[in-house]
Amino acid sequence: MKSFNIKIFIKKLIEFILFYLLVGLLPNILILLGRHASYKNYSGFLATAIYIAIFLISIVIAKKRFTFYSKEKIIHDFHFNDIILCFSIFICILFINAIFMSLNYLIFHQVGTANNQIIINHLLKINPVIKYSLCISMPFLTPILEELVFRGILTNMFFNPKNIWAKVILSGIIFSSGHISTNIISFLLYFTLGVILALTYLKTDKQFDSIMVHFFVNFTATLSFLFH
């Protein structure tokens, strides 16, 4: 760990907790804005616009803090091989996810994770404004914000560059804790996803690579939610 200073550590901890709370607060902001809104009048479009604006502002703030801690740009030295690598990692994630989902069903008799069931059975069914706002944010905005917070900021905030496994494990635990789990299998599923995304970022030194993998995952999940 970097040279320890209790005041600096507490400031960093508070800053990260605020980012963590912000990520979890965004769906609630959408519900608050969109619950009584409708696309039949201006209220639905206004609610979606405000929600997207809040999301974009959050990304801008997170991007600035990511740059401060990492001294990196989100996109740098990007090549076609990065797309191939990210898609390959995404395919591996699909297989790992299938294994965890099978174990979840065999052991706990749950078809999906509690996190996904809340999205499918609650959020997407409140009204079309929330449904379509989520369909915009989940694949295109959430991967950027969550990668900046759970990978870019977190892994550069507390540990020195050589302490990679501490970064990876911490990122996996915090990322999984941000998703609703009712058993150890679903927790391990999100933990493993967090670990893979952290390794993608740390091994390539490219934040955009982990964002791209997260995009593939969330885009696929969004399609499955829509056609569930």
Coordinates of N, CA and C in Angstrom, one line a residue:
M1 N 0.9 -1.2 0.0 CA 0.0 0.0 0.0 C 0.9 1.2 0.0
K2 N 0.4 2.3 -0.6 CA 1.1 3.6 -0.6 C 1.4 4.1 0.8
S3 N 2.4 5.0 0.9 CA 2.7 5.6 2.2 C 1.5 6.0 3.0
F4 N 1.3 5.4 4.2 CA 0.0 5.5 4.8 C -0.1 6.9 5.6
N5 N -1.2 7.5 5.3 CA -1.6 8.7 6.0 C -3.0 8.6 6.3
I6 N -3.4 8.6 7.6 CA -4.7 8.4 8.0 C -5.7 9.4 7.5
K7 N -5.3 10.7 7.5 CA -6.2 11.7 7.0 C -6.5 11.5 5.5
I8 N -5.5 11.3 4.7 CA -5.6 11.1 3.3 C -6.5 9.8 3.0
F9 N -6.2 8.8 3.8 CA -7.0 7.5 3.7 C -8.5 7.7 3.9
I10 N -8.8 8.5 5.0 CA -10.2 8.7 5.3 C -10.8 9.6 4.2
K11 N -10.1 10.6 3.7 CA -10.7 11.4 2.6 C -11.0 10.5 1.4
K12 N -10.0 9.6 1.1 CA -10.2 8.7 -0.1 C -11.4 7.8 0.2
L13 N -11.5 7.3 1.4 CA -12.5 6.4 1.7 C -13.9 7.0 1.6
I14 N -14.0 8.2 2.1 CA -15.3 9.0 2.0 C -15.6 9.3 0.6
E15 N -14.6 9.6 -0.2 CA -14.8 9.9 -1.6 C -15.4 8.7 -2.4
F16 N -14.7 7.5 -2.1 CA -15.2 6.3 -2.8 C -16.6 5.9 -2.3
I17 N -16.9 6.1 -1.0 CA -18.2 5.7 -0.5 C -19.3 6.6 -1.2
L18 N -18.9 7.8 -1.5 CA -19.9 8.7 -2.2 C -20.1 8.3 -3.6
F19 N -19.0 7.8 -4.3 CA -19.2 7.3 -5.6 C -20.0 6.0 -5.6
Y20 N -19.7 5.2 -4.6 CA -20.5 3.9 -4.5 C -21.9 4.2 -4.3
L21 N -22.3 5.1 -3.4 CA -23.7 5.4 -3.2 C -24.3 6.1 -4.4
L22 N -23.5 6.8 -5.1 CA -24.1 7.5 -6.4 C -24.5 6.4 -7.4
V23 N -23.6 5.4 -7.6 CA -23.9 4.3 -8.5 C -25.2 3.6 -8.1
G24 N -25.4 3.4 -6.8 CA -26.6 2.7 -6.4 C -27.8 3.6 -6.3
L25 N -27.6 4.9 -6.3 CA -28.7 5.8 -6.2 C -29.4 6.1 -7.5
L26 N -28.6 5.9 -8.6 CA -29.2 6.3 -10.0 C -30.5 5.6 -10.3
P27 N -30.6 4.3 -10.1 CA -31.9 3.6 -10.4 C -33.0 4.2 -9.6
N28 N -32.8 4.6 -8.3 CA -33.8 5.2 -7.5 C -34.2 6.6 -8.0
I29 N -33.2 7.3 -8.5 CA -33.5 8.6 -9.2 C -34.4 8.4 -10.4
L30 N -34.1 7.4 -11.2 CA -34.9 7.1 -12.3 C -36.4 6.8 -11.9
I31 N -36.5 6.0 -10.9 CA -37.9 5.7 -10.4 C -38.6 6.9 -9.9
L32 N -37.9 7.8 -9.2 CA -38.5 9.0 -8.7 C -38.9 9.9 -9.9
L33 N -38.1 10.0 -10.9 CA -38.4 10.8 -12.0 C -39.5 10.3 -12.9
G34 N -39.4 8.9 -13.1 CA -40.2 8.3 -14.1 C -41.5 7.6 -13.7
R35 N -41.7 7.4 -12.4 CA -42.8 6.6 -11.9 C -44.2 7.1 -12.5
H36 N -44.3 8.4 -12.5 CA -45.6 9.0 -12.9 C -45.5 9.7 -14.2
A37 N -44.4 9.5 -14.9 CA -44.2 10.2 -16.2 C -44.8 9.3 -17.3
S38 N -45.0 10.0 -18.5 CA -45.5 9.3 -19.6 C -45.0 9.9 -20.9
Y39 N -44.7 9.0 -21.9 CA -44.3 9.5 -23.2 C -45.5 10.1 -24.0
K40 N -46.7 10.0 -23.5 CA -47.8 10.6 -24.1 C -47.8 12.1 -24.0
N41 N -47.0 12.6 -23.1 CA -46.8 14.0 -23.0 C -45.4 14.3 -22.7
Y42 N -45.0 15.6 -22.5 CA -43.6 15.9 -22.3 C -43.0 15.3 -21.1
S43 N -43.8 14.9 -20.1 CA -43.2 14.5 -18.8 C -42.3 13.3 -19.0
G44 N -42.6 12.4 -19.8 CA -41.8 11.2 -20.0 C -40.4 11.5 -20.7
F45 N -40.4 12.4 -21.7 CA -39.2 12.8 -22.3 C -38.4 13.6 -21.4
L46 N -39.0 14.4 -20.6 CA -38.3 15.3 -19.6 C -37.6 14.4 -18.6
A47 N -38.3 13.4 -18.1 CA -37.8 12.5 -17.1 C -36.6 11.8 -17.6
T48 N -36.7 11.2 -18.8 CA -35.6 10.5 -19.5 C -34.4 11.4 -19.7
A49 N -34.6 12.7 -20.1 CA -33.6 13.6 -20.4 C -32.8 14.0 -19.1
I50 N -33.6 14.2 -18.0 CA -33.0 14.6 -16.7 C -32.1 13.4 -16.2
Y51 N -32.7 12.2 -16.3 CA -32.0 11.0 -15.8 C -30.7 10.8 -16.6
I52 N -30.7 10.9 -17.9 CA -29.5 10.8 -18.7 C -28.5 11.9 -18.4
A53 N -29.0 13.1 -18.2 CA -28.1 14.2 -17.9 C -27.4 14.0 -16.5
I54 N -28.1 13.5 -15.5 CA -27.5 13.2 -14.2 C -26.5 12.1 -14.4
F55 N -26.8 11.1 -15.2 CA -25.9 10.0 -15.5 C -24.6 10.5 -16.1
L56 N -24.7 11.4 -17.1 CA -23.6 11.9 -17.9 C -22.7 12.8 -17.0
I57 N -23.4 13.6 -16.1 CA -22.6 14.4 -15.2 C -21.8 13.6 -14.2
S58 N -22.4 12.5 -13.7 CA -21.8 11.5 -12.9 C -20.5 10.9 -13.6
I59 N -20.7 10.6 -14.8 CA -19.6 10.0 -15.6 C -18.4 11.1 -15.7
V60 N -18.8 12.3 -16.0 CA -17.8 13.4 -16.1 C -17.0 13.5 -14.8
I61 N -17.7 13.6 -13.7 CA -17.0 13.7 -12.4 C -16.1 12.5 -12.1
A62 N -16.6 11.3 -12.4 CA -15.9 10.1 -12.2 C -14.6 10.0 -13.1
K63 N -14.8 10.5 -14.3 CA -13.7 10.5 -15.3 C -12.6 11.4 -14.8
K64 N -12.9 12.6 -14.2 CA -11.9 13.5 -13.7 C -11.2 12.9 -12.5
R65 N -11.9 12.2 -11.7 CA -11.2 11.6 -10.5 C -10.4 10.4 -10.9
F66 N -10.9 9.7 -11.9 CA -10.1 8.6 -12.5 C -8.7 9.1 -13.1
T67 N -8.8 10.2 -13.8 CA -7.6 10.8 -14.4 C -6.7 11.3 -13.3
F68 N -7.3 11.8 -12.2 CA -6.5 12.3 -11.1 C -5.7 11.2 -10.5
Y69 N -6.3 10.1 -10.2 CA -5.7 9.0 -9.5 C -4.8 8.1 -10.4
S70 N -5.2 8.0 -11.7 CA -4.4 7.0 -12.5 C -3.4 7.7 -13.4
K71 N -3.7 9.0 -13.7 CA -2.9 9.8 -14.6 C -3.0 9.2 -16.1
E72 N -4.1 8.6 -16.3 CA -4.4 8.0 -17.6 C -5.6 8.6 -18.3
K73 N -5.7 8.4 -19.6 CA -6.9 8.7 -20.4 C -7.8 7.5 -20.5
I74 N -9.1 7.7 -20.7 CA -10.0 6.5 -20.8 C -9.6 5.7 -22.1
I75 N -9.4 6.5 -23.2 CA -9.1 5.8 -24.4 C -7.6 6.2 -24.8
H76 N -6.8 5.2 -25.0 CA -5.4 5.5 -25.5 C -4.9 4.2 -26.1
D77 N -4.1 4.4 -27.1 CA -3.5 3.2 -27.8 C -4.5 2.1 -28.2
F78 N -5.7 2.6 -28.7 CA -6.7 1.6 -29.0 C -6.5 1.0 -30.3
H79 N -6.6 -0.3 -30.4 CA -6.4 -1.0 -31.7 C -7.5 -2.0 -31.9
F80 N -7.5 -2.6 -33.1 CA -8.5 -3.6 -33.5 C -8.4 -4.8 -32.6
N81 N -7.1 -5.1 -32.2 CA -6.9 -6.3 -31.4 C -7.6 -6.2 -30.0
D82 N -7.8 -4.9 -29.6 CA -8.5 -4.7 -28.3 C -9.9 -5.2 -28.4
I83 N -10.5 -5.0 -29.6 CA -11.9 -5.5 -29.8 C -12.0 -7.0 -29.8
I84 N -11.0 -7.6 -30.4 CA -10.9 -9.1 -30.4 C -10.7 -9.6 -29.0
L85 N -9.8 -9.0 -28.3 CA -9.5 -9.4 -26.9 C -10.8 -9.3 -26.0
C86 N -11.4 -8.1 -26.1 CA -12.6 -7.8 -25.3 C -13.7 -8.8 -25.6
F87 N -13.9 -9.1 -26.9 CA -15.0 -10.0 -27.3 C -14.7 -11.4 -26.8
S88 N -13.4 -11.8 -26.8 CA -13.0 -13.1 -26.3 C -13.3 -13.2 -24.8
I89 N -13.0 -12.2 -24.1 CA -13.2 -12.2 -22.7 C -14.7 -12.3 -22.4
F90 N -15.5 -11.5 -23.2 CA -16.9 -11.6 -23.1 C -17.5 -13.0 -23.3
I91 N -17.0 -13.7 -24.2 CA -17.4 -15.1 -24.5 C -17.1 -16.0 -23.3
C92 N -15.9 -15.8 -22.7 CA -15.5 -16.5 -21.5 C -16.5 -16.2 -20.4
I93 N -16.9 -14.9 -20.2 CA -17.8 -14.5 -19.2 C -19.1 -15.2 -19.4
L94 N -19.6 -15.4 -20.6 CA -20.9 -16.1 -20.9 C -20.8 -17.5 -20.4
F95 N -19.7 -18.2 -20.7 CA -19.6 -19.6 -20.2 C -19.5 -19.6 -18.7
I96 N -18.8 -18.7 -18.0 CA -18.7 -18.7 -16.6 C -20.1 -18.4 -16.0
N97 N -20.8 -17.5 -16.6 CA -22.1 -17.1 -16.1 C -23.1 -18.3 -16.2
A98 N -23.0 -19.1 -17.3 CA -23.8 -20.2 -17.5 C -23.6 -21.3 -16.4
I99 N -22.3 -21.4 -16.0 CA -22.0 -22.4 -15.0 C -22.6 -21.9 -13.6
F100 N -22.4 -20.7 -13.3 CA -22.9 -20.1 -12.1 C -24.4 -20.2 -12.0
M101 N -25.1 -19.9 -13.2 CA -26.5 -20.0 -13.2 C -27.1 -21.4 -13.0
S102 N -26.3 -22.3 -13.6 CA -26.7 -23.8 -13.4 C -26.6 -24.2 -12.0
L103 N -25.5 -23.8 -11.3 CA -25.3 -24.1 -9.9 C -26.3 -23.4 -9.1
N104 N -26.7 -22.2 -9.4 CA -27.7 -21.4 -8.7 C -29.0 -22.1 -8.7
Y105 N -29.3 -22.7 -9.9 CA -30.6 -23.4 -10.1 C -30.6 -24.8 -9.3
L106 N -29.5 -25.5 -9.5 CA -29.4 -26.8 -8.8 C -29.4 -26.7 -7.3
I107 N -28.7 -25.7 -6.8 CA -28.5 -25.7 -5.3 C -29.6 -24.9 -4.7
F108 N -30.0 -23.7 -5.3 CA -30.9 -22.8 -4.6 C -32.3 -22.7 -5.4
H109 N -32.4 -23.4 -6.5 CA -33.6 -23.5 -7.3 C -34.0 -22.1 -7.8
Q110 N -33.0 -21.2 -8.1 CA -33.3 -19.9 -8.6 C -32.9 -19.8 -10.0
V111 N -33.8 -19.3 -10.9 CA -33.6 -19.3 -12.3 C -32.6 -18.2 -12.6
G112 N -32.6 -17.1 -11.9 CA -31.7 -16.0 -12.2 C -31.3 -15.4 -10.9
T113 N -30.4 -14.4 -10.9 CA -30.0 -13.7 -9.7 C -31.1 -12.8 -9.2
A114 N -31.1 -12.5 -7.9 CA -32.1 -11.5 -7.4 C -31.9 -10.2 -8.0
N115 N -30.7 -9.8 -8.4 CA -30.5 -8.5 -9.0 C -31.2 -8.4 -10.4
N116 N -31.1 -9.5 -11.2 CA -31.7 -9.5 -12.5 C -33.3 -9.6 -12.3
Q117 N -33.7 -10.4 -11.3 CA -35.2 -10.5 -11.2 C -35.8 -9.2 -10.8
I118 N -35.1 -8.4 -10.0 CA -35.7 -7.1 -9.6 C -35.8 -6.2 -10.9
I119 N -34.8 -6.3 -11.7 CA -34.8 -5.5 -13.0 C -36.0 -6.0 -13.9
I120 N -36.1 -7.3 -14.0 CA -37.1 -7.9 -14.9 C -38.5 -7.7 -14.4
N121 N -38.7 -8.1 -13.1 CA -40.1 -8.1 -12.5 C -40.5 -6.8 -11.9
H122 N -39.6 -5.9 -11.7 CA -40.0 -4.7 -11.0 C -39.7 -3.4 -11.9
L123 N -38.4 -3.1 -12.1 CA -38.1 -1.9 -12.7 C -38.7 -1.8 -14.1
L124 N -38.5 -2.8 -14.9 CA -39.0 -2.7 -16.3 C -40.5 -2.7 -16.4
K125 N -41.2 -3.1 -15.4 CA -42.7 -3.2 -15.4 C -43.4 -2.0 -14.8
I126 N -42.6 -1.0 -14.2 CA -43.2 0.1 -13.6 C -44.0 1.0 -14.7
N127 N -43.3 1.4 -15.7 CA -43.9 2.0 -16.8 C -42.9 2.1 -18.0
P128 N -43.3 2.5 -19.2 CA -42.4 2.6 -20.3 C -41.3 3.6 -20.2
V129 N -41.5 4.7 -19.5 CA -40.4 5.7 -19.3 C -39.2 5.1 -18.6
I130 N -39.5 4.4 -17.5 CA -38.4 3.7 -16.8 C -37.8 2.6 -17.6
K131 N -38.6 1.8 -18.3 CA -38.1 0.7 -19.1 C -37.1 1.2 -20.2
Y132 N -37.5 2.2 -21.0 CA -36.7 2.6 -22.1 C -35.5 3.5 -21.6
S133 N -35.7 4.2 -20.5 CA -34.5 4.9 -19.9 C -33.5 3.9 -19.5
L134 N -33.9 2.8 -18.9 CA -32.9 1.8 -18.5 C -32.3 1.2 -19.7
C135 N -33.0 1.0 -20.7 CA -32.5 0.4 -22.0 C -31.4 1.2 -22.6
I136 N -31.4 2.5 -22.3 CA -30.4 3.4 -22.8 C -29.2 3.4 -21.9
S137 N -29.5 3.5 -20.6 CA -28.4 3.6 -19.6 C -27.6 2.3 -19.4
M138 N -28.3 1.2 -19.3 CA -27.7 -0.1 -19.0 C -26.6 -0.5 -19.9
P139 N -26.8 -0.5 -21.2 CA -25.7 -0.9 -22.1 C -24.7 0.2 -22.4
F140 N -25.1 1.5 -22.4 CA -24.3 2.6 -22.9 C -23.7 3.5 -21.8
L141 N -24.3 3.6 -20.7 CA -23.8 4.5 -19.7 C -23.3 3.8 -18.4
T142 N -24.0 2.8 -18.0 CA -23.6 2.0 -16.8 C -22.2 1.4 -16.9
P143 N -21.8 0.8 -18.1 CA -20.5 0.3 -18.2 C -19.4 1.3 -18.0
I144 N -19.6 2.6 -18.5 CA -18.6 3.6 -18.3 C -18.5 4.0 -16.9
L145 N -19.6 4.3 -16.2 CA -19.6 4.8 -14.8 C -19.1 3.7 -13.9
E146 N -19.6 2.5 -14.0 CA -19.2 1.4 -13.1 C -17.7 1.1 -13.3
E147 N -17.2 1.1 -14.5 CA -15.8 0.8 -14.7 C -14.9 1.9 -14.2
L148 N -15.3 3.1 -14.4 CA -14.5 4.3 -13.8 C -14.5 4.2 -12.3
V149 N -15.6 3.8 -11.7 CA -15.7 3.8 -10.2 C -15.0 2.5 -9.6
F150 N -15.5 1.3 -10.1 CA -15.1 0.1 -9.5 C -13.7 -0.4 -10.0
R151 N -13.3 0.0 -11.1 CA -12.0 -0.4 -11.6 C -11.0 0.8 -11.6
G152 N -11.3 1.9 -12.4 CA -10.4 3.0 -12.6 C -10.1 3.7 -11.3
I153 N -11.1 4.1 -10.5 CA -10.8 4.9 -9.3 C -10.4 4.0 -8.2
L154 N -11.2 3.0 -7.9 CA -10.9 2.1 -6.7 C -9.5 1.5 -6.8
T155 N -9.1 0.9 -7.9 CA -7.8 0.2 -8.0 C -6.6 1.1 -8.0
N156 N -6.9 2.4 -8.3 CA -5.7 3.4 -8.3 C -5.7 4.2 -7.0
M157 N -6.8 4.1 -6.2 CA -7.0 5.0 -5.1 C -6.1 4.6 -3.8
F158 N -6.1 3.3 -3.6 CA -5.5 2.8 -2.3 C -4.2 2.0 -2.4
F159 N -4.0 1.3 -3.6 CA -2.8 0.4 -3.6 C -1.8 0.9 -4.7
N160 N -0.5 0.5 -4.4 CA 0.5 0.8 -5.4 C 0.4 -0.1 -6.6
P161 N 1.0 0.3 -7.8 CA 0.8 -0.4 -9.0 C 1.2 -1.9 -9.0
K162 N 2.1 -2.2 -8.1 CA 2.6 -3.6 -8.1 C 1.6 -4.6 -7.3
N163 N 0.8 -4.0 -6.5 CA -0.1 -4.8 -5.7 C -1.4 -5.2 -6.4
I164 N -1.2 -5.9 -7.5 CA -2.4 -6.1 -8.5 C -3.5 -7.0 -7.9
W165 N -3.1 -8.1 -7.1 CA -4.1 -9.0 -6.6 C -5.0 -8.4 -5.5
A166 N -4.4 -7.5 -4.7 CA -5.2 -6.7 -3.8 C -6.2 -5.9 -4.5
K167 N -5.8 -5.2 -5.5 CA -6.7 -4.4 -6.3 C -7.8 -5.3 -6.9
V168 N -7.5 -6.4 -7.5 CA -8.4 -7.3 -8.2 C -9.5 -7.8 -7.2
I169 N -9.0 -8.3 -6.1 CA -9.9 -8.9 -5.1 C -10.8 -7.8 -4.5
L170 N -10.2 -6.7 -4.1 CA -11.1 -5.6 -3.6 C -12.1 -5.2 -4.6
S171 N -11.7 -5.0 -5.8 CA -12.7 -4.6 -6.9 C -13.8 -5.6 -7.0
G172 N -13.4 -6.9 -7.0 CA -14.5 -8.0 -7.1 C -15.4 -7.9 -5.9
I173 N -14.9 -7.8 -4.7 CA -15.8 -7.7 -3.5 C -16.7 -6.5 -3.6
I174 N -16.2 -5.4 -3.8 CA -17.0 -4.1 -3.8 C -18.0 -4.2 -5.0
F175 N -17.6 -4.6 -6.1 CA -18.5 -4.7 -7.3 C -19.7 -5.6 -7.0
S176 N -19.4 -6.8 -6.4 CA -20.4 -7.8 -6.1 C -21.3 -7.2 -5.0
S177 N -20.8 -6.5 -4.1 CA -21.6 -6.0 -3.0 C -22.6 -4.9 -3.5
G178 N -22.3 -4.4 -4.7 CA -23.2 -3.4 -5.3 C -24.3 -4.0 -6.0
H179 N -24.4 -5.3 -6.1 CA -25.4 -6.0 -6.8 C -26.2 -6.9 -5.8
I180 N -27.5 -7.0 -5.9 CA -28.3 -7.7 -5.0 C -28.1 -9.2 -5.1
S181 N -27.6 -9.9 -4.1 CA -27.4 -11.3 -4.0 C -28.1 -11.9 -2.8
T182 N -28.8 -13.1 -3.1 CA -29.5 -13.7 -2.0 C -28.8 -15.0 -1.5
N183 N -27.7 -15.4 -2.2 CA -26.9 -16.6 -1.8 C -25.5 -16.4 -2.3
I184 N -24.6 -17.4 -1.9 CA -23.2 -17.3 -2.2 C -22.9 -17.5 -3.7
I185 N -23.8 -18.2 -4.4 CA -23.5 -18.4 -5.8 C -23.7 -17.1 -6.6
S186 N -24.7 -16.4 -6.3 CA -24.9 -15.1 -7.1 C -23.9 -14.1 -6.6
F187 N -23.4 -14.1 -5.4 CA -22.4 -13.2 -5.0 C -21.1 -13.5 -5.7
L188 N -20.8 -14.8 -5.8 CA -19.5 -15.2 -6.5 C -19.6 -14.9 -8.0
L189 N -20.8 -15.0 -8.5 CA -21.0 -14.7 -10.0 C -20.5 -13.2 -10.2
Y190 N -21.1 -12.3 -9.4 CA -20.7 -10.9 -9.6 C -19.3 -10.6 -9.2
F191 N -18.8 -11.3 -8.1 CA -17.4 -11.2 -7.7 C -16.5 -11.6 -8.9
T192 N -16.8 -12.7 -9.5 CA -15.9 -13.2 -10.6 C -16.0 -12.2 -11.8
L193 N -17.1 -11.7 -12.1 CA -17.2 -10.7 -13.1 C -16.4 -9.5 -12.8
G194 N -16.4 -9.0 -11.5 CA -15.6 -7.9 -11.1 C -14.1 -8.2 -11.2
V195 N -13.7 -9.4 -10.9 CA -12.3 -9.8 -11.0 C -11.9 -9.8 -12.4
I196 N -12.7 -10.3 -13.3 CA -12.3 -10.4 -14.7 C -12.2 -9.0 -15.3
L197 N -13.1 -8.1 -15.0 CA -13.1 -6.8 -15.5 C -11.9 -6.0 -14.9
A198 N -11.5 -6.3 -13.6 CA -10.4 -5.6 -13.0 C -9.1 -6.1 -13.7
L199 N -9.0 -7.4 -14.0 CA -7.8 -8.0 -14.6 C -7.7 -7.4 -16.1
T200 N -8.9 -7.3 -16.7 CA -8.8 -6.7 -18.1 C -8.2 -5.3 -18.1
Y201 N -8.7 -4.5 -17.2 CA -8.1 -3.1 -17.1 C -6.7 -3.1 -16.7
L202 N -6.3 -3.9 -15.6 CA -5.0 -3.8 -15.1 C -3.9 -4.4 -15.9
K203 N -4.3 -5.5 -16.6 CA -3.4 -6.2 -17.5 C -3.1 -5.5 -18.8
T204 N -4.2 -4.8 -19.3 CA -4.0 -4.1 -20.6 C -3.6 -2.6 -20.3
D205 N -3.8 -2.1 -19.1 CA -3.6 -0.7 -18.8 C -4.5 0.2 -19.6
K206 N -5.6 -0.3 -20.0 CA -6.6 0.4 -20.8 C -8.0 0.4 -20.2
Q207 N -8.4 1.5 -19.6 CA -9.7 1.5 -19.0 C -10.8 1.2 -20.0
F208 N -10.6 1.6 -21.2 CA -11.6 1.4 -22.3 C -11.9 0.0 -22.6
D209 N -10.9 -0.9 -22.4 CA -11.0 -2.3 -22.6 C -12.0 -2.9 -21.6
S210 N -11.9 -2.6 -20.4 CA -12.9 -3.1 -19.4 C -14.2 -2.5 -19.6
I211 N -14.3 -1.3 -20.1 CA -15.6 -0.7 -20.4 C -16.2 -1.4 -21.6
M212 N -15.4 -1.8 -22.6 CA -16.0 -2.5 -23.7 C -16.5 -3.9 -23.3
V213 N -15.8 -4.6 -22.5 CA -16.2 -5.9 -22.0 C -17.5 -5.8 -21.3
H214 N -17.6 -4.8 -20.4 CA -18.8 -4.5 -19.6 C -20.0 -4.1 -20.5
F215 N -19.7 -3.4 -21.6 CA -20.7 -3.1 -22.6 C -21.3 -4.3 -23.2
F216 N -20.4 -5.3 -23.6 CA -20.9 -6.5 -24.2 C -21.8 -7.3 -23.3
V217 N -21.4 -7.3 -22.0 CA -22.2 -8.0 -21.0 C -23.5 -7.4 -20.8
N218 N -23.5 -6.0 -20.6 CA -24.8 -5.3 -20.3 C -25.7 -5.3 -21.5
F219 N -25.1 -5.2 -22.7 CA -25.9 -5.1 -23.9 C -26.7 -6.4 -24.1
T220 N -26.0 -7.5 -23.9 CA -26.6 -8.9 -23.9 C -27.7 -9.0 -22.9
A221 N -27.4 -8.5 -21.7 CA -28.4 -8.6 -20.6 C -29.6 -7.8 -20.9
T222 N -29.4 -6.6 -21.5 CA -30.5 -5.7 -21.8 C -31.4 -6.4 -22.8
L223 N -30.8 -7.0 -23.8 CA -31.7 -7.7 -24.8 C -32.4 -8.8 -24.2
S224 N -31.8 -9.6 -23.3 CA -32.5 -10.7 -22.6 C -33.6 -10.2 -21.7
F225 N -33.4 -9.0 -21.1 CA -34.5 -8.5 -20.3 C -35.7 -8.0 -21.1
L226 N -35.4 -7.4 -22.3 CA -36.5 -6.9 -23.1 C -37.3 -8.0 -23.7
F227 N -36.7 -9.2 -24.0 CA -37.4 -10.3 -24.6 C -37.7 -11.4 -23.7
H228 N -37.6 -11.1 -22.4 CA -37.8 -12.1 -21.4 C -39.3 -12.6 -21.4

